[in-house]
PDB file of C-alpha atoms in Angstrom:
ATOM      1  CA  ASP A   1     -32.468  16.846 -51.459  1.00  0.00           C
ATOM      2  CA  ALA A   2     -32.708  20.445 -52.566  1.00  0.00           C
ATOM      3  CA  LYS A   3     -36.220  21.325 -53.686  1.00  0.00           C
ATOM      4  CA  THR A   4     -37.636  23.198 -56.639  1.00  0.00           C
ATOM      5  CA  THR A   5     -40.767  25.324 -56.932  1.00  0.00           C
ATOM      6  CA  GLN A   6     -42.676  25.623 -60.195  1.00  0.00           C
ATOM      7  CA  PRO A   7     -46.051  27.094 -61.138  1.00  0.00           C
ATOM      8  CA  ASN A   8     -48.741  24.436 -61.350  1.00  0.00           C
ATOM      9  CA  SER A   9     -49.758  25.393 -64.874  1.00  0.00           C
ATOM     10  CA  MET A  10     -49.019  27.763 -67.728  1.00  0.00           C
ATOM     11  CA  GLU A  11     -50.620  28.461 -71.059  1.00  0.00           C
ATOM     12  CA  SER A  12     -49.177  29.541 -74.348  1.00  0.00           C
ATOM     13  CA  ASN A  13     -50.226  30.074 -77.933  1.00  0.00           C
ATOM     14  CA  GLU A  14     -48.728  28.082 -80.751  1.00  0.00           C
ATOM     15  CA  GLU A  15     -45.571  29.565 -82.296  1.00  0.00           C
ATOM     16  CA  GLU A  16     -45.028  31.931 -79.380  1.00  0.00           C
ATOM     17  CA  PRO A  17     -42.100  31.667 -76.949  1.00  0.00           C
ATOM     18  CA  VAL A  18     -42.697  30.083 -73.565  1.00  0.00           C
ATOM     19  CA  HIS A  19     -40.730  30.840 -70.419  1.00  0.00           C
ATOM     20  CA  LEU A  20     -41.121  28.233 -67.693  1.00  0.00           C
ATOM     21  CA  PRO A  21     -39.724  29.416 -64.340  1.00  0.00           C
ATOM     22  CA  CYS A  22     -38.209  27.359 -61.547  1.00  0.00           C
ATOM     23  CA  ASN A  23     -37.043  28.470 -58.122  1.00  0.00           C
ATOM     24  CA  HIS A  24     -34.385  26.501 -56.286  1.00  0.00           C
ATOM     25  CA  SER A  25     -33.170  28.744 -53.503  1.00  0.00           C
ATOM     26  CA  THR A  26     -31.482  25.909 -51.542  1.00  0.00           C
ATOM     27  CA  ILE A  27     -29.372  24.715 -54.464  1.00  0.00           C
ATOM     28  CA  SER A  28     -25.849  23.654 -53.552  1.00  0.00           C
ATOM     29  CA  GLY A  29     -22.707  24.307 -55.520  1.00  0.00           C
ATOM     30  CA  THR A  30     -22.563  20.846 -57.058  1.00  0.00           C
ATOM     31  CA  ASP A  31     -26.264  20.494 -57.960  1.00  0.00           C
ATOM     32  CA  TYR A  32     -27.070  20.249 -61.646  1.00  0.00           C
ATOM     33  CA  ILE A  33     -30.338  21.749 -62.910  1.00  0.00           C
ATOM     34  CA  HIS A  34     -32.257  19.357 -65.143  1.00  0.00           C
ATOM     35  CA  TRP A  35     -35.442  19.778 -67.116  1.00  0.00           C
ATOM     36  CA  TYR A  36     -37.497  16.824 -68.219  1.00  0.00           C
ATOM     37  CA  ARG A  37     -40.914  16.763 -69.775  1.00  0.00           C
ATOM     38  CA  GLN A  38     -43.602  14.135 -69.850  1.00  0.00           C
ATOM     39  CA  LEU A  39     -46.117  13.893 -72.648  1.00  0.00           C
ATOM     40  CA  PRO A  40     -49.416  12.176 -71.918  1.00  0.00           C
ATOM     41  CA  SER A  41     -49.095   8.406 -71.476  1.00  0.00           C
ATOM     42  CA  GLN A  42     -45.314   8.447 -71.953  1.00  0.00           C
ATOM     43  CA  GLY A  43     -42.246   8.249 -69.762  1.00  0.00           C
ATOM     44  CA  PRO A  44     -40.352  11.455 -69.020  1.00  0.00           C
ATOM     45  CA  GLU A  45     -38.068  12.823 -71.697  1.00  0.00           C
ATOM     46  CA  TYR A  46     -34.844  14.729 -71.122  1.00  0.00           C
ATOM     47  CA  VAL A  47     -34.948  18.331 -72.309  1.00  0.00           C
ATOM     48  CA  ILE A  48     -31.813  20.098 -71.107  1.00  0.00           C
ATOM     49  CA  HIS A  49     -29.481  20.507 -68.140  1.00  0.00           C
ATOM     50  CA  GLY A  50     -26.948  22.997 -66.845  1.00  0.00           C
ATOM     51  CA  LEU A  51     -24.722  23.849 -63.919  1.00  0.00           C
ATOM     52  CA  THR A  52     -23.827  27.535 -64.035  1.00  0.00           C
ATOM     53  CA  SER A  53     -23.878  28.845 -67.605  1.00  0.00           C
ATOM     54  CA  ASN A  54     -26.840  29.253 -69.919  1.00  0.00           C
ATOM     55  CA  VAL A  55     -27.317  26.316 -72.261  1.00  0.00           C
ATOM     56  CA  ASN A  56     -28.904  25.844 -75.650  1.00  0.00           C
ATOM     57  CA  ASN A  57     -29.848  22.699 -77.518  1.00  0.00           C
ATOM     58  CA  ARG A  58     -32.182  21.799 -80.336  1.00  0.00           C
ATOM     59  CA  MET A  59     -35.162  21.533 -78.018  1.00  0.00           C
ATOM     60  CA  ALA A  60     -34.822  24.523 -75.717  1.00  0.00           C
ATOM     61  CA  SER A  61     -32.651  27.010 -73.874  1.00  0.00           C
ATOM     62  CA  LEU A  62     -31.884  27.105 -70.185  1.00  0.00           C
ATOM     63  CA  ALA A  63     -31.226  30.435 -68.533  1.00  0.00           C
ATOM     64  CA  ILE A  64     -29.646  30.172 -65.078  1.00  0.00           C
ATOM     65  CA  ALA A  65     -29.620  33.113 -62.695  1.00  0.00           C
ATOM     66  CA  GLU A  66     -26.229  34.362 -61.587  1.00  0.00           C
ATOM     67  CA  ASP A  67     -26.840  33.236 -58.005  1.00  0.00           C
ATOM     68  CA  ARG A  68     -28.241  29.920 -59.332  1.00  0.00           C
ATOM     69  CA  LYS A  69     -31.317  30.233 -57.139  1.00  0.00           C
ATOM     70  CA  SER A  70     -33.631  30.220 -60.111  1.00  0.00           C
ATOM     71  CA  SER A  71     -33.698  29.138 -63.734  1.00  0.00           C
ATOM     72  CA  THR A  72     -35.963  29.435 -66.747  1.00  0.00           C
ATOM     73  CA  LEU A  73     -36.630  26.938 -69.480  1.00  0.00           C
ATOM     74  CA  ILE A  74     -37.283  28.694 -72.768  1.00  0.00           C
ATOM     75  CA  LEU A  75     -39.161  27.084 -75.640  1.00  0.00           C
ATOM     76  CA  HIS A  76     -38.547  29.455 -78.505  1.00  0.00           C
ATOM     77  CA  ARG A  77     -41.622  28.596 -80.562  1.00  0.00           C
ATOM     78  CA  ALA A  78     -44.199  26.447 -78.850  1.00  0.00           C
ATOM     79  CA  THR A  79     -45.956  23.792 -80.878  1.00  0.00           C
ATOM     80  CA  LEU A  80     -48.942  21.654 -79.967  1.00  0.00           C
ATOM     81  CA  ARG A  81     -46.513  18.776 -79.441  1.00  0.00           C
ATOM     82  CA  ASP A  82     -44.873  20.736 -76.607  1.00  0.00           C
ATOM     83  CA  ALA A  83     -47.976  20.367 -74.442  1.00  0.00           C
ATOM     84  CA  ALA A  84     -46.693  18.334 -71.509  1.00  0.00           C
ATOM     85  CA  VAL A  85     -45.751  18.408 -67.845  1.00  0.00           C
ATOM     86  CA  TYR A  86     -42.361  20.065 -67.430  1.00  0.00           C
ATOM     87  CA  TYR A  87     -40.244  19.105 -64.444  1.00  0.00           C
ATOM     88  CA  CYS A  88     -37.372  21.151 -63.039  1.00  0.00           C
ATOM     89  CA  ILE A  89     -35.094  18.863 -61.043  1.00  0.00           C
ATOM     90  CA  LEU A  90     -31.887  19.231 -59.078  1.00  0.00           C
ATOM     91  CA  SER A  91     -29.478  16.348 -58.771  1.00  0.00           C
ATOM     92  CA  LEU A  92     -26.192  16.023 -57.009  1.00  0.00           C
ATOM     93  CA  GLY A  93     -23.236  16.047 -59.303  1.00  0.00           C
ATOM     94  CA  ALA A  94     -19.541  15.727 -58.740  1.00  0.00           C
ATOM     95  CA  GLY A  95     -16.636  15.575 -61.107  1.00  0.00           C
ATOM     96  CA  GLY A  96     -18.833  16.095 -64.142  1.00  0.00           C
ATOM     97  CA  THR A  97     -21.196  13.209 -63.418  1.00  0.00           C
ATOM     98  CA  SER A  98     -24.450  13.035 -61.598  1.00  0.00           C
ATOM     99  CA  TYR A  99     -25.125  10.746 -58.689  1.00  0.00           C
ATOM    100  CA  GLY A 100     -28.118   9.789 -60.728  1.00  0.00           C
ATOM    101  CA  LYS A 101     -31.163  10.042 -58.572  1.00  0.00           C
ATOM    102  CA  LEU A 102     -33.738  12.474 -59.940  1.00  0.00           C
ATOM    103  CA  THR A 103     -36.228  13.899 -57.459  1.00  0.00           C
ATOM    104  CA  PHE A 104     -39.263  15.032 -59.400  1.00  0.00           C
ATOM    105  CA  GLY A 105     -41.753  17.553 -58.070  1.00  0.00           C
ATOM    106  CA  GLN A 106     -45.228  18.031 -59.472  1.00  0.00           C
ATOM    107  CA  GLY A 107     -44.019  20.060 -62.423  1.00  0.00           C
ATOM    108  CA  THR A 108     -45.748  22.647 -64.589  1.00  0.00           C
ATOM    109  CA  ILE A 109     -48.551  21.586 -66.887  1.00  0.00           C
ATOM    110  CA  LEU A 110     -48.056  23.472 -70.151  1.00  0.00           C
ATOM    111  CA  THR A 111     -51.096  23.940 -72.354  1.00  0.00           C
ATOM    112  CA  VAL A 112     -50.503  25.157 -75.897  1.00  0.00           C
ATOM    113  CA  HIS A 113     -53.412  26.730 -77.737  1.00  0.00           C
ATOM    114  CA  PRO A 114     -53.666  26.584 -81.543  1.00  0.00           C
TER     115      PRO A 114
ATOM    116  CA  ASP B   1     -36.015   0.521 -81.710  1.00  0.00           C
ATOM    117  CA  THR B   2     -33.030   0.760 -79.350  1.00  0.00           C
ATOM    118  CA  GLY B   3     -34.760   2.614 -76.514  1.00  0.00           C
ATOM    119  CA  VAL B   4     -35.584   1.376 -73.020  1.00  0.00           C
ATOM    120  CA  SER B   5     -38.236  -1.313 -73.078  1.00  0.00           C
ATOM    121  CA  GLN B   6     -40.475  -2.539 -70.288  1.00  0.00           C
ATOM    122  CA  ASP B   7     -42.612  -5.610 -70.016  1.00  0.00           C
ATOM    123  CA  PRO B   8     -45.488  -5.955 -69.468  1.00  0.00           C
ATOM    124  CA  ARG B   9     -46.993  -2.600 -70.343  1.00  0.00           C
ATOM    125  CA  HIS B  10     -50.065  -3.290 -68.231  1.00  0.00           C
ATOM    126  CA  LYS B  11     -50.639  -5.644 -65.312  1.00  0.00           C
ATOM    127  CA  ILE B  12     -53.838  -6.243 -63.383  1.00  0.00           C
ATOM    128  CA  THR B  13     -53.558  -8.362 -60.285  1.00  0.00           C
ATOM    129  CA  LYS B  14     -55.463  -9.170 -57.145  1.00  0.00           C
ATOM    130  CA  ARG B  15     -54.394  -7.948 -53.758  1.00  0.00           C
ATOM    131  CA  GLY B  16     -51.938 -10.330 -52.161  1.00  0.00           C
ATOM    132  CA  GLN B  17     -50.462 -11.648 -55.402  1.00  0.00           C
ATOM    133  CA  ASN B  18     -46.827 -11.252 -56.404  1.00  0.00           C
ATOM    134  CA  VAL B  19     -45.886  -9.432 -59.609  1.00  0.00           C
ATOM    135  CA  THR B  20     -42.618  -9.035 -61.492  1.00  0.00           C
ATOM    136  CA  PHE B  21     -41.725  -6.401 -64.055  1.00  0.00           C
ATOM    137  CA  ARG B  22     -38.828  -6.418 -66.458  1.00  0.00           C
ATOM    138  CA  CYS B  23     -36.773  -3.552 -67.833  1.00  0.00           C
ATOM    139  CA  ASP B  24     -34.322  -3.785 -70.728  1.00  0.00           C
ATOM    140  CA  PRO B  25     -32.095  -0.711 -70.784  1.00  0.00           C
ATOM    141  CA  ILE B  26     -30.360   0.780 -73.774  1.00  0.00           C
ATOM    142  CA  SER B  27     -27.509  -1.506 -74.727  1.00  0.00           C
ATOM    143  CA  GLU B  28     -24.288  -0.804 -72.802  1.00  0.00           C
ATOM    144  CA  HIS B  29     -25.925   1.655 -70.417  1.00  0.00           C
ATOM    145  CA  ASN B  30     -24.394   0.866 -67.067  1.00  0.00           C
ATOM    146  CA  ARG B  31     -26.898   2.680 -64.866  1.00  0.00           C
ATOM    147  CA  LEU B  32     -30.490   1.577 -64.462  1.00  0.00           C
ATOM    148  CA  TYR B  33     -33.146   3.314 -62.374  1.00  0.00           C
ATOM    149  CA  TRP B  34     -36.616   2.440 -61.167  1.00  0.00           C
ATOM    150  CA  TYR B  35     -39.257   5.081 -60.426  1.00  0.00           C
ATOM    151  CA  ARG B  36     -42.909   4.906 -59.483  1.00  0.00           C
ATOM    152  CA  GLN B  37     -45.546   7.418 -60.550  1.00  0.00           C
ATOM    153  CA  THR B  38     -49.066   7.755 -59.200  1.00  0.00           C
ATOM    154  CA  LEU B  39     -51.784   9.749 -60.901  1.00  0.00           C
ATOM    155  CA  GLY B  40     -51.163  13.478 -60.880  1.00  0.00           C
ATOM    156  CA  GLN B  41     -47.752  13.186 -59.247  1.00  0.00           C
ATOM    157  CA  GLY B  42     -44.218  13.308 -60.575  1.00  0.00           C
ATOM    158  CA  PRO B  43     -42.160  10.130 -60.702  1.00  0.00           C
ATOM    159  CA  GLU B  44     -40.735   8.997 -57.373  1.00  0.00           C
ATOM    160  CA  PHE B  45     -37.296   7.415 -57.175  1.00  0.00           C
ATOM    161  CA  LEU B  46     -37.195   3.809 -55.965  1.00  0.00           C
ATOM    162  CA  THR B  47     -33.718   2.443 -56.592  1.00  0.00           C
ATOM    163  CA  TYR B  48     -30.810   2.384 -58.998  1.00  0.00           C
ATOM    164  CA  PHE B  49     -28.029   0.101 -60.156  1.00  0.00           C
ATOM    165  CA  GLN B  50     -24.618   0.670 -61.583  1.00  0.00           C
ATOM    166  CA  ASN B  51     -23.821  -2.508 -63.451  1.00  0.00           C
ATOM    167  CA  GLU B  52     -24.897  -5.321 -61.095  1.00  0.00           C
ATOM    168  CA  ALA B  53     -24.591  -3.294 -57.898  1.00  0.00           C
ATOM    169  CA  GLN B  54     -27.652  -1.752 -56.310  1.00  0.00           C
ATOM    170  CA  LEU B  55     -26.257   1.574 -55.116  1.00  0.00           C
ATOM    171  CA  GLU B  56     -29.254   3.229 -53.532  1.00  0.00           C
ATOM    172  CA  LYS B  57     -32.737   2.333 -52.376  1.00  0.00           C
ATOM    173  CA  SER B  58     -35.389   4.824 -51.395  1.00  0.00           C
ATOM    174  CA  ARG B  59     -36.600   4.756 -47.804  1.00  0.00           C
ATOM    175  CA  LEU B  60     -40.041   4.527 -49.357  1.00  0.00           C
ATOM    176  CA  LEU B  61     -39.214   1.110 -50.794  1.00  0.00           C
ATOM    177  CA  SER B  62     -40.778  -1.387 -48.414  1.00  0.00           C
ATOM    178  CA  ASP B  63     -39.368  -4.859 -47.926  1.00  0.00           C
ATOM    179  CA  ARG B  64     -42.111  -6.188 -50.198  1.00  0.00           C
ATOM    180  CA  PHE B  65     -40.202  -4.634 -53.103  1.00  0.00           C
ATOM    181  CA  SER B  66     -37.039  -6.150 -54.473  1.00  0.00           C
ATOM    182  CA  ALA B  67     -35.035  -5.316 -57.564  1.00  0.00           C
ATOM    183  CA  GLU B  68     -32.238  -7.190 -59.258  1.00  0.00           C
ATOM    184  CA  ARG B  69     -29.891  -6.696 -62.148  1.00  0.00           C
ATOM    185  CA  PRO B  70     -28.025  -9.983 -62.155  1.00  0.00           C
ATOM    186  CA  LYS B  71     -25.780  -9.587 -65.181  1.00  0.00           C
ATOM    187  CA  GLY B  72     -25.674  -5.844 -65.394  1.00  0.00           C
ATOM    188  CA  SER B  73     -28.063  -5.787 -68.328  1.00  0.00           C
ATOM    189  CA  PHE B  74     -31.823  -6.202 -67.796  1.00  0.00           C
ATOM    190  CA  SER B  75     -33.452  -5.647 -64.423  1.00  0.00           C
ATOM    191  CA  THR B  76     -36.488  -7.017 -62.650  1.00  0.00           C
ATOM    192  CA  LEU B  77     -38.661  -5.377 -60.013  1.00  0.00           C
ATOM    193  CA  GLU B  78     -40.755  -7.714 -57.895  1.00  0.00           C
ATOM    194  CA  ILE B  79     -43.556  -6.703 -55.585  1.00  0.00           C
ATOM    195  CA  GLN B  80     -44.678  -9.346 -53.121  1.00  0.00           C
ATOM    196  CA  ARG B  81     -48.116  -9.440 -51.496  1.00  0.00           C
ATOM    197  CA  THR B  82     -49.398  -6.540 -53.544  1.00  0.00           C
ATOM    198  CA  GLU B  83     -51.622  -3.919 -51.929  1.00  0.00           C
ATOM    199  CA  GLN B  84     -54.046  -1.501 -53.552  1.00  0.00           C
ATOM    200  CA  GLY B  85     -51.634   1.317 -52.727  1.00  0.00           C
ATOM    201  CA  ASP B  86     -49.089  -0.268 -55.057  1.00  0.00           C
ATOM    202  CA  SER B  87     -51.239   0.679 -58.048  1.00  0.00           C
ATOM    203  CA  ALA B  88     -49.086   3.028 -60.094  1.00  0.00           C
ATOM    204  CA  MET B  89     -46.961   3.396 -63.208  1.00  0.00           C
ATOM    205  CA  TYR B  90     -43.544   1.819 -62.735  1.00  0.00           C
ATOM    206  CA  LEU B  91     -40.911   3.534 -64.855  1.00  0.00           C
ATOM    207  CA  CYS B  92     -37.448   2.348 -65.732  1.00  0.00           C
ATOM    208  CA  ALA B  93     -34.657   4.561 -67.016  1.00  0.00           C
ATOM    209  CA  SER B  94     -31.067   4.001 -68.046  1.00  0.00           C
ATOM    210  CA  SER B  95     -27.976   6.098 -68.561  1.00  0.00           C
ATOM    211  CA  LEU B  96     -24.296   5.752 -69.367  1.00  0.00           C
ATOM    212  CA  VAL B  97     -22.120   7.256 -66.691  1.00  0.00           C
ATOM    213  CA  LEU B  98     -19.530   9.727 -67.966  1.00  0.00           C
ATOM    214  CA  ALA B  99     -21.163   9.824 -71.393  1.00  0.00           C
ATOM    215  CA  GLY B 100     -23.782  12.304 -70.317  1.00  0.00           C
ATOM    216  CA  ILE B 101     -26.219  13.168 -67.619  1.00  0.00           C
ATOM    217  CA  GLU B 102     -29.355  12.252 -69.527  1.00  0.00           C
ATOM    218  CA  GLN B 103     -31.604   9.472 -68.332  1.00  0.00           C
ATOM    219  CA  PHE B 104     -33.624   7.661 -70.962  1.00  0.00           C
ATOM    220  CA  PHE B 105     -37.005   6.488 -69.752  1.00  0.00           C
ATOM    221  CA  GLY B 106     -39.055   3.548 -70.887  1.00  0.00           C
ATOM    222  CA  PRO B 107     -42.810   3.653 -71.473  1.00  0.00           C
ATOM    223  CA  GLY B 108     -43.591   2.224 -68.048  1.00  0.00           C
ATOM    224  CA  THR B 109     -45.623  -0.657 -66.664  1.00  0.00           C
ATOM    225  CA  ARG B 110     -49.030   0.278 -65.344  1.00  0.00           C
ATOM    226  CA  LEU B 111     -49.985  -1.846 -62.351  1.00  0.00           C
ATOM    227  CA  THR B 112     -53.557  -2.075 -61.127  1.00  0.00           C
ATOM    228  CA  VAL B 113     -54.167  -3.951 -57.896  1.00  0.00           C
ATOM    229  CA  LEU B 114     -57.795  -4.939 -57.368  1.00  0.00           C
TER     230      LEU B 114
END
């Protein structure tokens, strides 16, 4: 499985934007880039995913480098409820679907200060 | 609540005992996944089903672990002859193939082996 590299931790202030980086230099052409987050004492929660183009949804934006070897999750205005572990994950996809298995790393612990 | 549910939420057992966990996926989701998460680590893939068929098992899944999804709806994960190293959070997730790439996670079952 292709691997991702994320900083162990990041800090932000409430209502400021947060940019969470992820390196995935061994990504293959059919790998999707997923972001999940895990709040304390909860199961992971889907945030966003993309293949080649930048993506936006109600939770966040995903900026994917042109060579796809890195990506950045952008939280436009951090709130205290965004404090969580954020995981950048690659999964094999083909024909518009994913083979399903998610390989989580250790993720980035995001601390949001009031 | 129509999310993924898991039962029990907590289980304490003695080494050598057998335990069984249940996962009820979101209705009509045809894929079901099991992950295990130890403290401070990201979730680790164990196995997944598409309908009744178990399509992949992790090499990390010893023969003491068995999972079933007999009617393509709920799933059970059994651990025989538990060991202290089995202590972890066991997470279940479900998804609907071709309807999206998102996996929906349950709250997990925390297993403590004494």
